[in-house]
Short mmCIF file of C-alpha atoms in Angstrom, two decimals:
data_model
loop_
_atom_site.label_atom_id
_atom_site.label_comp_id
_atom_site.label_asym_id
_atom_site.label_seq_id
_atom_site.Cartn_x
_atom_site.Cartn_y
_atom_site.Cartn_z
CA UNK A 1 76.26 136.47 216.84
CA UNK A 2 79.69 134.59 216.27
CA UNK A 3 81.33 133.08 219.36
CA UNK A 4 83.89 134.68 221.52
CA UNK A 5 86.20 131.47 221.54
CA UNK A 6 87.06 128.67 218.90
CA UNK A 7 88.40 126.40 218.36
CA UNK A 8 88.95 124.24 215.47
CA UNK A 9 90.65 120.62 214.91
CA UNK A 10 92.16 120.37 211.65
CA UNK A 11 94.17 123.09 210.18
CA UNK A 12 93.51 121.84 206.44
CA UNK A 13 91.84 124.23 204.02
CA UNK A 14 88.58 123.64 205.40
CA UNK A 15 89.41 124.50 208.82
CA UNK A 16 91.51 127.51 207.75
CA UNK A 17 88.10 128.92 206.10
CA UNK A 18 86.26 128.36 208.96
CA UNK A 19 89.06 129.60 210.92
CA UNK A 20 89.54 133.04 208.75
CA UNK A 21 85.75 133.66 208.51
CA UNK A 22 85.20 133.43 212.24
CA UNK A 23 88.19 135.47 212.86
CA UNK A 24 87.18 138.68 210.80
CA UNK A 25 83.70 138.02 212.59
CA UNK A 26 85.67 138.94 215.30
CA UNK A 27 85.74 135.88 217.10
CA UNK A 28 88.99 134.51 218.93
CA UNK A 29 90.54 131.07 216.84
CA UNK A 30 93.04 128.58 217.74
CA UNK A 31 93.48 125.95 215.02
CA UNK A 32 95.10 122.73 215.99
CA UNK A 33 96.71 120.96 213.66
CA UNK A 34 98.40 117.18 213.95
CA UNK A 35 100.56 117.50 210.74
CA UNK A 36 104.29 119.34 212.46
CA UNK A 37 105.27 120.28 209.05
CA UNK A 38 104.65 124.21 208.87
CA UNK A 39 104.27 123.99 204.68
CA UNK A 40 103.22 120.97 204.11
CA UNK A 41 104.71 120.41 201.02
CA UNK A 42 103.42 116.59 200.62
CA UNK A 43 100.06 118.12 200.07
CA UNK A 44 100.85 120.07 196.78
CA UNK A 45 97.50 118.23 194.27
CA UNK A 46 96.16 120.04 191.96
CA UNK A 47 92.42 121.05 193.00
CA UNK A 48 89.59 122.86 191.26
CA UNK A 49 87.77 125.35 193.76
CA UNK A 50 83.91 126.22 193.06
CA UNK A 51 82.05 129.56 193.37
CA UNK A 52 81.75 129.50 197.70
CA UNK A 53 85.03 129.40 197.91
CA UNK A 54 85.76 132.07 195.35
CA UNK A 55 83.21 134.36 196.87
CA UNK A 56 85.07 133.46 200.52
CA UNK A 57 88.17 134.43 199.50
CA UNK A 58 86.88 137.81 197.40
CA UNK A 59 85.32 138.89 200.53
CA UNK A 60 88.00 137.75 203.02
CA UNK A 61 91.70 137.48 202.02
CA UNK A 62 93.90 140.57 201.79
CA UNK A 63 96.83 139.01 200.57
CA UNK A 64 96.27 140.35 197.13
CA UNK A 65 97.39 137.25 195.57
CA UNK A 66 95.57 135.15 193.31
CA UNK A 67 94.58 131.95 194.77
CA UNK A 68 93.33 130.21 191.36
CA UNK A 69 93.07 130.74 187.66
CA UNK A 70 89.93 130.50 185.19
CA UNK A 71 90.11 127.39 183.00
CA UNK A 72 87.31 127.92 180.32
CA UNK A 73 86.96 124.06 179.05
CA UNK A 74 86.99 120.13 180.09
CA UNK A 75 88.71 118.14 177.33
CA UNK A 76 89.39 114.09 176.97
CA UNK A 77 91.62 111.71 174.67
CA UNK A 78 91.07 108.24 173.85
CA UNK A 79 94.44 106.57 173.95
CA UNK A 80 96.47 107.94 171.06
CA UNK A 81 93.09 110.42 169.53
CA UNK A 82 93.50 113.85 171.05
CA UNK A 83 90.62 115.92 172.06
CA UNK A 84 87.75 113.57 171.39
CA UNK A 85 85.81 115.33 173.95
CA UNK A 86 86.08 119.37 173.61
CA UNK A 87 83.32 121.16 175.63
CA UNK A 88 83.17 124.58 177.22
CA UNK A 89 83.14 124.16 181.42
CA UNK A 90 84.14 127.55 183.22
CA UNK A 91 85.93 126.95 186.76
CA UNK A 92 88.74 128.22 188.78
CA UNK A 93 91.87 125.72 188.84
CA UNK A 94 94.05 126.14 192.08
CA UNK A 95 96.37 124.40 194.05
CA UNK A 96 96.16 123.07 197.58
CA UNK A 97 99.53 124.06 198.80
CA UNK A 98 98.94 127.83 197.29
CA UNK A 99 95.54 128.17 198.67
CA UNK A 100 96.78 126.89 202.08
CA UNK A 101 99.28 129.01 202.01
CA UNK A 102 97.21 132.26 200.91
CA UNK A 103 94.88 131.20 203.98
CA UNK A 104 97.86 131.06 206.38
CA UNK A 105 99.03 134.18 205.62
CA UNK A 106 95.48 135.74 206.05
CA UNK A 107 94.83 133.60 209.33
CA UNK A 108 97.89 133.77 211.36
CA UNK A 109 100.63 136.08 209.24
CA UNK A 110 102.31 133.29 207.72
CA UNK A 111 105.43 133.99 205.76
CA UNK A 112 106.07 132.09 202.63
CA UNK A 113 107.13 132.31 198.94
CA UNK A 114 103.89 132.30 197.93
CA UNK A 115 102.96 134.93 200.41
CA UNK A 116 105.99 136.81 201.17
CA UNK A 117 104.49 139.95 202.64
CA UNK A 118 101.08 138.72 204.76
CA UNK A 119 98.74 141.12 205.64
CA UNK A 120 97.86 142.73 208.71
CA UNK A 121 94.96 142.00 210.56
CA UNK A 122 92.05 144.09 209.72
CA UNK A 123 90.07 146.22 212.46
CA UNK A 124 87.79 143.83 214.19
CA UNK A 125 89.49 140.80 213.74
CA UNK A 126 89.71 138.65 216.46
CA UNK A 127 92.90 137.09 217.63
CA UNK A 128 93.73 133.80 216.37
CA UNK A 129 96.78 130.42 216.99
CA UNK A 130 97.72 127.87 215.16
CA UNK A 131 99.01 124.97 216.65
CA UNK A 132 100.67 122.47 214.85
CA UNK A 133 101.73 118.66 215.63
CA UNK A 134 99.23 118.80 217.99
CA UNK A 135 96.50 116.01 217.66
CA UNK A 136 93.11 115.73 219.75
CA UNK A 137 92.27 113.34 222.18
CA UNK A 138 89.18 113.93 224.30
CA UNK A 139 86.61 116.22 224.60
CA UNK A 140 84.98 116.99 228.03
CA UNK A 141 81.50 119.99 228.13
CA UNK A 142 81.34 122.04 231.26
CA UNK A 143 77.41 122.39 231.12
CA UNK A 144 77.91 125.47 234.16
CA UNK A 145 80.69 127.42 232.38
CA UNK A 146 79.32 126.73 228.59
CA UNK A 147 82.22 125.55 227.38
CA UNK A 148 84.27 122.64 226.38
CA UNK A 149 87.29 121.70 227.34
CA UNK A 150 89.45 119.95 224.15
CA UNK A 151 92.74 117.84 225.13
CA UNK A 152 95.45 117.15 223.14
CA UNK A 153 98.68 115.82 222.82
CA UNK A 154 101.64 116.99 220.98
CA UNK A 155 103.03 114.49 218.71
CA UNK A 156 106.82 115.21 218.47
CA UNK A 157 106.71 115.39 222.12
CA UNK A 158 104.08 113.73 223.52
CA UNK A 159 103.38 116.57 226.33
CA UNK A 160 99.43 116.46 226.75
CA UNK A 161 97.30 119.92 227.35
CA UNK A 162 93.66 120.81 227.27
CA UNK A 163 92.29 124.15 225.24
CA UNK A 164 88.65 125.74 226.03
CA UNK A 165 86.55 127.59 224.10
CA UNK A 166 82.66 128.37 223.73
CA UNK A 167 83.02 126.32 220.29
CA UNK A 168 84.87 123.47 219.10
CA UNK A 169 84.97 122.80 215.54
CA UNK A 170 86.00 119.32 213.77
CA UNK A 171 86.99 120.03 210.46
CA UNK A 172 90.13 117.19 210.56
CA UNK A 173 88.47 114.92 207.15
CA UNK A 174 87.72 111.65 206.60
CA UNK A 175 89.72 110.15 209.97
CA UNK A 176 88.37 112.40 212.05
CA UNK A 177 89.22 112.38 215.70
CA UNK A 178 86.39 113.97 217.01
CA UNK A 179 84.51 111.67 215.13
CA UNK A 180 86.02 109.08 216.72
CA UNK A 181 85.29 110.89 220.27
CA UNK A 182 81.70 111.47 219.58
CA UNK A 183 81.10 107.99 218.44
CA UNK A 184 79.77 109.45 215.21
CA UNK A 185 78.74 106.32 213.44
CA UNK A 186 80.74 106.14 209.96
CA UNK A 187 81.43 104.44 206.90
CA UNK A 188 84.49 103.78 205.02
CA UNK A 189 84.20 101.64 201.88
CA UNK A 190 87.18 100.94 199.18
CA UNK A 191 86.24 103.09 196.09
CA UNK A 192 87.69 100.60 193.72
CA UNK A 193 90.79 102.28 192.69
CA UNK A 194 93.89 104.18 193.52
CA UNK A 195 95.63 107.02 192.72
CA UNK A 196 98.55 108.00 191.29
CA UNK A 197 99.45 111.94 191.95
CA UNK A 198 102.71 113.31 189.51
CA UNK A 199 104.04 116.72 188.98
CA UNK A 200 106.42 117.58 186.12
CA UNK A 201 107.95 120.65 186.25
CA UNK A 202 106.72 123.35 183.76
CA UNK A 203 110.30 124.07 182.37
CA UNK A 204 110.88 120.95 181.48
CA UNK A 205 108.40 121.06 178.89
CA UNK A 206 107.77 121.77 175.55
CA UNK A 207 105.46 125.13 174.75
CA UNK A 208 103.28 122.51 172.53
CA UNK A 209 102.62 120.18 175.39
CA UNK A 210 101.76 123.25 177.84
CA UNK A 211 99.45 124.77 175.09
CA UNK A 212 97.71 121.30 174.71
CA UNK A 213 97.06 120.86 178.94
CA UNK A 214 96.53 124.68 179.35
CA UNK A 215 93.16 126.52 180.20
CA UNK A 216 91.32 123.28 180.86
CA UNK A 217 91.14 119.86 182.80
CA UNK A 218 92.00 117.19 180.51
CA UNK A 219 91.51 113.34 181.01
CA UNK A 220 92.89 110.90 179.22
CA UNK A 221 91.06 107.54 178.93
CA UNK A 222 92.39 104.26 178.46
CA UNK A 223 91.31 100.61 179.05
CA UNK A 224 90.74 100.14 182.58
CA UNK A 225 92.31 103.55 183.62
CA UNK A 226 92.47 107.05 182.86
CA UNK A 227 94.87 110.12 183.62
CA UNK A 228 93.61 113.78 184.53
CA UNK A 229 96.03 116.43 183.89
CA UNK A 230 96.61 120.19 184.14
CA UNK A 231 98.89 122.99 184.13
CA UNK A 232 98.85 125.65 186.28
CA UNK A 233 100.80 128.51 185.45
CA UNK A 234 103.95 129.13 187.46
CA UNK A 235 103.39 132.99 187.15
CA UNK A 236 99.98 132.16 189.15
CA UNK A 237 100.58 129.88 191.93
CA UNK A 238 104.21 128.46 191.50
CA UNK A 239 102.08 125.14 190.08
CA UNK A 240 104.03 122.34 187.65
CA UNK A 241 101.59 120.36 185.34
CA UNK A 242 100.11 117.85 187.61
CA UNK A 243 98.47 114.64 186.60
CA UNK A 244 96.62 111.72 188.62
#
């Protein structure tokens, strides 16, 4: 049986899938969410999203719009020699700013271009917040009442609160606070490289080069680096060829 109350620390696309499931389980959601920004444009990479999440979405959003489209192969180039690498790889290219947005819409009715019209909330569904700018800072169980008492502070104006719920659930990444909190032990370790994210508008270019990046993920390998690049149609998610 779902819990009554929620909630959930991190309003990224992980927490907005936990959030969204638990909400047409019937269960009442707030999301909290550091990041002020309601869009959250600065987030806009190209992602590829696997079958759980497909299957989430099929069964939960009501938006109608599609969140990603099929890409049938995974190609590579070798400096200057095209295509070197040409094999068949079926999976579901997306973007994170359209799938956050889709999720938005089905969570909490947000309006945007990419969801214009958001659904209504379906019979059942429970009812459901999202905070945002507001970042965690302690966590405190009442073992009598069952539940636990989240605070948090909002960052544009530092006024502090505290949010209860039967469930608290930390789905805010790789920094987590709660983490943090907890004194979850952790390890962070340099991966070796960094990465550049671009996006090129699709207009700007030629219907050869958008043939060549379309309906696959294509890397290009050099010495010492490589690029991975994509095009997602605009018709789709409002996505410009990205590359890393």
């Amino acid at each position: 049986m779902p819990p009554q109350s929620v909630v959930i620390v991190g309003g990224s696309v992980a927490g907005l899938l936990q959030g969204l499931q638990l909400k047409r389980s019937g269960s009442n959601v707030i999301v909290l969410e550091q990041d002020p920004s309601k869009d959250r444009h600065s987030h806009e990479s190209g992602v590829s999203i696997g079958r759980t999440v497909v299957h989430l979405l099929d069964k939960y959003d009501a938006t109608g719009r599609p969140a990603a489209i099929p890409a049938k192969y995974l190609s590579a180039a070798w400096h200057k020699w095209l295509r070197v690498v040409n094999t068949h790889w079926a999976h579901s290219m997306s973007n994170w700013g359209c799938l956050y947005l889709i999720l938005r819409a089905n969570f909490d009715g947000l309006k945007s271009e990419t969801v214009p019209n958001p659904p209504q909330p379906r019979k059942g569904d429970g009812d459901v917040e999202y905070w945002p700018g507001k970042r965690a800072t302690g966590l405190k169980y009442d073992r009598d009442a069952g539940k636990v008492h989240l605070q948090y502070v909002d960052v544009t104006t530092g006024e502090e609160g505290t949010v209860s719920a039967d469930t608290i659930i930390a789905a805010d990444g790789v920094h987590s606070t709660i983490r943090k909190i907890l004194q979850v032990p952790t390890r962070k370790e340099y991966a070796g490289y960094i990465g550049w994210r671009g996006t090129v508008p699709e207009s700007l270019l030629s219907e050869q080069t958008i043939e060549y990046f379309s309906n696959r993920l294509n890397f290009t390998v050099m010495n010492g680096t490589y690029f991975i690049r994509r095009v997602n149609r605009l018709d789709i998610c409002g996505c410009p060829l990205t590359w890393v």
